[in-house]
Short mmCIF file of C-alpha atoms and ligand atoms in Angstrom, two decimals:
data_model
loop_
_atom_site.label_atom_id
_atom_site.label_comp_id
_atom_site.label_asym_id
_atom_site.label_seq_id
_atom_site.Cartn_x
_atom_site.Cartn_y
_atom_site.Cartn_z
CA MET A 1 0.00 0.00 0.00
CA LYS A 2 1.24 3.49 -0.86
CA LEU A 3 1.58 5.84 2.10
CA PHE A 4 1.48 9.65 2.19
CA ASP A 5 2.88 11.82 5.01
CA PRO A 6 0.91 15.05 4.55
CA HIS A 7 2.84 17.11 7.13
CA ILE A 8 6.58 16.67 7.60
CA HIS A 9 9.43 19.19 7.72
CA MET A 10 12.05 17.34 5.68
CA THR A 11 14.40 20.34 5.61
CA SER A 12 15.14 19.42 9.24
CA ARG A 13 15.66 15.70 8.54
CA THR A 14 18.47 13.53 7.22
CA THR A 15 18.99 11.41 4.10
CA ASP A 16 18.75 8.34 6.40
CA ASP A 17 15.18 9.46 7.15
CA TYR A 18 14.34 9.72 3.45
CA GLU A 19 15.72 6.20 2.87
CA ALA A 20 13.81 4.73 5.82
CA MET A 21 10.58 6.47 4.78
CA ALA A 22 10.83 5.15 1.19
CA ARG A 23 11.54 1.64 2.50
CA ALA A 24 8.48 1.86 4.78
CA GLY A 25 6.22 2.65 1.82
CA ILE A 26 6.01 6.45 1.85
CA VAL A 27 5.62 7.62 -1.75
CA ALA A 28 4.69 11.28 -1.24
CA VAL A 29 5.07 14.01 1.37
CA VAL A 30 3.79 17.54 1.92
CA GLU A 31 6.20 19.90 3.67
CA PRO A 32 4.50 22.96 5.19
CA ALA A 33 6.49 26.16 5.65
CA PHE A 34 6.94 26.73 9.38
CA TRP A 35 8.89 28.31 12.20
CA LEU A 36 12.58 27.39 12.23
CA GLY A 37 13.13 27.60 16.00
CA GLN A 38 15.40 30.59 15.47
CA PRO A 39 13.21 33.69 15.01
CA ARG A 40 13.75 35.32 11.61
CA THR A 41 14.94 38.91 11.53
CA HIS A 42 13.77 40.06 8.06
CA PRO A 43 11.32 38.98 5.32
CA GLY A 44 14.07 38.15 2.81
CA THR A 45 14.99 35.02 4.75
CA PHE A 46 11.48 33.67 4.07
CA GLU A 47 12.09 34.15 0.38
CA ASP A 48 15.12 31.84 0.37
CA TYR A 49 13.24 29.35 2.58
CA PHE A 50 10.28 29.25 0.14
CA LEU A 51 12.70 28.80 -2.77
CA SER A 52 14.40 25.89 -1.01
CA LEU A 53 11.00 24.21 -0.41
CA VAL A 54 10.02 24.37 -4.09
CA GLY A 55 13.58 23.75 -5.31
CA TRP A 56 16.35 22.01 -3.41
CA GLU A 57 14.18 20.01 -0.97
CA ARG A 58 11.95 18.76 -3.78
CA PHE A 59 15.06 17.63 -5.64
CA ARG A 60 16.56 16.04 -2.50
CA ALA A 61 13.37 13.99 -1.91
CA SER A 62 13.41 12.81 -5.54
CA GLN A 63 16.94 11.51 -5.03
CA PHE A 64 15.50 8.98 -2.60
CA GLY A 65 12.38 8.12 -4.61
CA ILE A 66 9.92 10.35 -2.74
CA ARG A 67 7.48 12.84 -4.33
CA HIS A 68 7.71 16.17 -2.49
CA PHE A 69 5.07 18.92 -2.39
CA CYS A 70 4.89 21.93 -0.10
CA THR A 71 2.58 24.54 1.40
CA LEU A 72 3.73 28.13 1.86
CA ALA A 73 2.66 30.76 4.39
CA LEU A 74 3.59 33.16 7.11
CA ASN A 75 3.43 30.82 10.14
CA PRO A 76 1.22 31.74 13.14
CA LYS A 77 4.10 32.34 15.55
CA GLU A 78 5.94 34.80 13.31
CA ALA A 79 2.70 36.59 12.39
CA ASN A 80 3.42 38.32 15.72
CA ASN A 81 6.69 39.79 14.48
CA PRO A 82 5.84 43.14 12.85
CA GLY A 83 9.34 43.29 11.37
CA VAL A 84 8.60 40.34 9.09
CA ALA A 85 4.81 39.78 8.90
CA SER A 86 3.73 42.37 6.33
CA GLY A 87 6.82 41.80 4.19
CA VAL A 88 6.14 38.06 4.01
CA LEU A 89 2.47 38.60 3.10
CA GLU A 90 3.68 40.84 0.26
CA LEU A 91 6.10 38.32 -1.18
CA LEU A 92 3.85 35.25 -0.82
CA PRO A 93 1.89 35.77 -4.09
CA ARG A 94 5.10 35.40 -6.10
CA TYR A 95 5.69 31.95 -4.59
CA LEU A 96 2.13 30.61 -4.31
CA GLU A 97 1.95 30.19 -8.07
CA LYS A 98 4.97 27.88 -8.26
CA ASP A 99 4.91 24.16 -9.18
CA GLY A 100 4.69 21.85 -6.20
CA VAL A 101 2.85 24.36 -3.96
CA VAL A 102 -0.37 22.51 -3.07
CA ALA A 103 -1.82 24.76 -0.34
CA VAL A 104 -1.41 27.90 1.74
CA GLY A 105 -0.08 26.88 5.17
CA GLU A 106 0.58 26.48 7.99
CA VAL A 107 -1.64 29.40 8.96
CA GLY A 108 -3.72 29.61 12.15
CA PHE A 109 -3.22 30.39 15.81
CA ASP A 110 -0.27 30.05 18.17
CA ASP A 111 -1.08 32.49 20.99
CA MET A 112 -4.50 33.65 19.67
CA THR A 113 -3.39 37.28 19.19
CA PRO A 114 -5.05 39.92 16.95
CA ALA A 115 -1.93 39.88 14.71
CA GLU A 116 -2.33 36.11 14.20
CA GLU A 117 -5.98 36.58 13.30
CA ARG A 118 -5.14 39.32 10.76
CA ALA A 119 -2.49 37.10 9.11
CA PHE A 120 -4.88 34.12 9.08
CA LEU A 121 -7.61 36.16 7.33
CA ALA A 122 -5.18 37.76 4.86
CA GLN A 123 -3.91 34.29 3.91
CA LEU A 124 -7.44 32.89 3.46
CA GLU A 125 -7.87 35.67 0.89
CA LEU A 126 -4.61 34.68 -0.81
CA ALA A 127 -5.81 31.07 -0.94
CA ARG A 128 -9.05 32.22 -2.52
CA ARG A 129 -7.16 34.29 -5.08
CA PHE A 130 -4.82 31.41 -6.02
CA GLU A 131 -7.58 28.77 -5.76
CA LEU A 132 -5.59 26.78 -3.22
CA PRO A 133 -6.59 24.72 -0.16
CA VAL A 134 -5.46 25.87 3.30
CA LEU A 135 -3.57 23.99 6.02
CA VAL A 136 -4.46 25.28 9.50
CA HIS A 137 -2.21 24.71 12.52
CA THR A 138 -3.99 24.57 15.89
CA PRO A 139 -2.29 25.80 19.07
CA HIS A 140 -0.69 23.49 21.62
CA ARG A 141 -2.10 25.53 24.51
CA ASP A 142 -5.86 25.95 24.67
CA LYS A 143 -6.37 23.74 21.63
CA ARG A 144 -10.15 23.59 21.89
CA ARG A 145 -10.60 27.36 21.86
CA GLY A 146 -8.03 27.73 19.04
CA THR A 147 -9.85 25.13 16.95
CA GLU A 148 -13.26 26.71 17.54
CA ARG A 149 -11.93 30.15 16.64
CA SER A 150 -10.27 28.77 13.47
CA LEU A 151 -13.50 27.10 12.34
CA ALA A 152 -15.47 30.30 13.08
CA LEU A 153 -12.99 32.40 11.09
CA VAL A 154 -13.24 30.11 8.06
CA ARG A 155 -17.02 30.39 8.25
CA GLU A 156 -17.00 34.19 8.71
CA ALA A 157 -14.69 34.54 5.70
CA ARG A 158 -17.05 32.28 3.71
CA PHE A 159 -14.06 30.24 2.68
CA PRO A 160 -15.12 26.78 1.36
CA GLU A 161 -14.71 24.26 4.20
CA ARG A 162 -13.88 21.39 1.84
CA LEU A 163 -10.66 23.34 1.07
CA VAL A 164 -9.59 23.53 4.73
CA LEU A 165 -7.48 21.00 6.63
CA ILE A 166 -7.41 21.57 10.39
CA ASP A 167 -4.25 19.99 11.81
CA HIS A 168 -2.97 18.55 15.13
CA ASN A 169 -6.39 17.32 16.33
CA THR A 170 -7.12 15.41 19.53
CA GLU A 171 -10.11 13.47 20.88
CA GLU A 172 -11.49 16.81 22.05
CA THR A 173 -11.28 18.70 18.75
CA LEU A 174 -11.93 16.00 16.11
CA PRO A 175 -15.74 15.98 16.51
CA LEU A 176 -15.81 19.80 16.13
CA VAL A 177 -13.89 19.58 12.85
CA LEU A 178 -15.94 16.67 11.49
CA ASP A 179 -19.13 18.61 12.27
CA SER A 180 -17.88 21.35 9.95
CA GLY A 181 -17.06 20.50 6.33
CA CYS A 182 -13.32 20.77 7.01
CA TRP A 183 -10.83 17.89 6.94
CA ALA A 184 -9.08 16.76 10.13
CA ALA A 185 -5.39 15.85 10.42
CA HIS A 186 -3.64 14.27 13.40
CA SER A 187 0.06 14.52 14.25
CA ILE A 188 1.49 11.41 15.87
CA TYR A 189 4.33 12.46 18.18
CA PRO A 190 6.51 10.38 20.47
CA HIS A 191 5.42 10.73 24.16
CA THR A 192 2.81 13.50 23.67
CA LYS A 193 -0.43 14.70 22.07
CA MET A 194 -1.67 11.91 19.84
CA ASP A 195 -0.12 8.43 19.70
CA GLU A 196 -0.74 5.34 17.54
CA PRO A 197 -3.26 3.53 19.82
CA ARG A 198 -5.32 6.72 20.32
CA MET A 199 -5.37 7.24 16.55
CA VAL A 200 -6.58 3.66 15.99
CA ALA A 201 -9.37 4.31 18.51
CA LEU A 202 -10.42 7.51 16.71
CA VAL A 203 -10.66 5.85 13.28
CA THR A 204 -12.51 2.90 14.84
CA LYS A 205 -15.01 5.32 16.38
CA TYR A 206 -15.47 7.90 13.58
CA GLY A 207 -14.50 5.96 10.42
CA PRO A 208 -11.99 7.22 7.85
CA GLU A 209 -13.86 10.01 6.06
CA ARG A 210 -11.96 13.36 5.98
CA ILE A 211 -9.39 12.00 8.47
CA LEU A 212 -5.62 12.28 7.83
CA VAL A 213 -2.55 11.24 9.83
CA ASN A 214 0.93 12.78 9.73
CA SER A 215 4.21 12.69 11.64
CA ALA A 216 4.77 16.47 11.74
CA ALA A 217 8.42 15.46 12.15
CA ASP A 218 10.79 18.42 12.34
CA TRP A 219 13.89 19.58 14.27
CA GLY A 220 12.31 18.61 17.62
CA VAL A 221 11.76 15.20 19.22
CA SER A 222 9.67 13.52 16.51
CA ASP A 223 9.60 10.41 14.31
CA PRO A 224 9.42 10.47 10.48
CA LEU A 225 8.06 6.89 10.49
CA LYS A 226 4.90 7.62 12.51
CA VAL A 227 2.71 7.29 9.38
CA PRO A 228 3.82 3.71 8.55
CA LYS A 229 3.83 2.81 12.28
CA THR A 230 0.24 4.02 12.75
CA ALA A 231 -0.90 2.24 9.56
CA ALA A 232 0.71 -0.98 10.86
CA LEU A 233 -1.09 -0.72 14.21
CA MET A 234 -4.43 -0.18 12.42
CA ARG A 235 -3.78 -3.35 10.43
CA GLU A 236 -2.86 -5.32 13.59
CA SER A 237 -5.99 -4.00 15.26
CA GLY A 238 -8.11 -5.50 12.51
CA LEU A 239 -9.22 -2.35 10.69
CA ASP A 240 -10.17 -2.89 7.04
CA GLU A 241 -7.52 -2.41 4.35
CA ALA A 242 -9.93 -0.05 2.57
CA VAL A 243 -10.22 2.09 5.72
CA ILE A 244 -6.44 2.20 6.13
CA GLU A 245 -5.93 3.12 2.49
CA THR A 246 -8.51 5.91 2.78
CA VAL A 247 -6.74 7.47 5.78
CA PHE A 248 -3.14 7.06 4.58
CA TRP A 249 -3.47 7.57 0.84
CA ARG A 250 -6.86 8.47 -0.63
CA ASN A 251 -7.67 11.30 1.79
CA PRO A 252 -4.39 13.24 1.52
CA VAL A 253 -4.45 12.78 -2.26
CA ALA A 254 -8.08 13.95 -2.50
CA PHE A 255 -7.49 16.95 -0.25
CA PHE A 256 -4.32 18.29 -1.88
CA ALA A 257 -5.48 17.38 -5.43
CA GLN A 258 -7.95 20.25 -4.99
CA SER A 259 -4.96 22.49 -5.78
CA GLY A 260 -4.81 21.01 -9.29
CA ARG A 261 -1.06 20.63 -8.76
CA LEU A 262 -0.59 17.18 -7.23
CA GLU A 263 1.22 15.90 -10.30
CA ASP A 264 2.34 12.26 -10.57
CA VAL A 265 1.64 11.77 -6.86
CA ALA A 266 1.17 8.00 -7.16
CA GLU A 267 4.40 7.45 -9.00
CA ARG A 268 7.76 7.37 -7.24
CA PRO A 269 10.32 9.62 -8.95
CA ARG A 270 13.04 7.53 -10.61
CA ILE A 271 16.17 7.77 -8.45
CA ASP A 272 19.11 9.25 -10.33
CA GLN A 273 21.75 10.48 -7.91
CA ALA A 274 24.06 11.41 -10.78
CA ARG A 275 21.81 14.45 -11.34
CA LEU A 276 22.68 17.86 -9.96
CA PHE A 277 20.45 20.69 -8.72
CA GLU A 278 22.03 24.04 -9.57
CA GLY A 279 25.42 22.38 -9.36
CA SER A 280 24.78 20.51 -6.08
CA SER A 281 24.41 16.79 -5.45
CA VAL A 282 23.25 14.78 -2.42
CA LEU A 283 26.51 12.82 -2.66
CA ARG A 284 29.92 13.59 -1.23
CA GLY A 285 33.26 12.97 -2.98
CA GLY A 286 33.89 9.31 -3.74
CA GLN A 287 30.30 8.12 -3.11
CA SER A 288 28.82 6.27 -6.05
CA PRO A 289 25.37 7.40 -7.20
CA VAL A 290 22.31 5.16 -7.05
CA VAL A 291 20.76 5.26 -10.52
CA GLU A 292 17.53 3.33 -11.17
CA ARG A 293 17.01 2.06 -14.70
ZN1 ZN B 1 4.41 21.61 11.16
#
């Protein structure tokens, strides 16, 4: 079965991770633009970050047989930095039209400030203009209120709910999202939030419709194999293959295909490590390239 990790920050991960993910059945990933840990000091650094998501990282994934797509946005946390926020909103339109950009995101709330709400609304309008879906991050603190406010904002903006994916859900927030027309994603982290058994229980209770699972792996304590691990536990727990395939493949494909840009998603890129991207290779001197025929 083909697997899709619809939220993973590969820029922060290693080539070993790419190899292990491909071996475990992951064919495609979506990498949302996010906070880098280190606060940015000027909008220009976002520009190079966006370019690396549509360029170098996409190439790097292909070198290990993985299809890479991304979502671009001003993230909720840095919406609070007046030194970068307006500049990033101005440069976003230039990047939202690029190949491989399948949504606007992650937008949403971190601390539930007025600045976050303004950036969220402005980016819903950008999504409308570029006819793209939206990936919405929900806050770690006060998740229920953040989710309710996000759903209300989408409704107030009259943005189509079928184009909205609310992320990082829990037992408390999933029913709220399913009651709207939005899609619901779940991040499976080691030791916190949602884990594999809780995810199996949710799909057993609610079924697979509009439900997605991701690893949200990044530079923190996280695991890029949480998607295959959760799929395996669903299988062991006796859930139907059709249900598993809906959650781990059909749903992410259906959601992001609404961008019209999910090209060749079901087909692994042919590995050719002899190729270069703007003069750079994933190999170091003396390593011999893997080239699939
Ligand atoms: Zn993320």
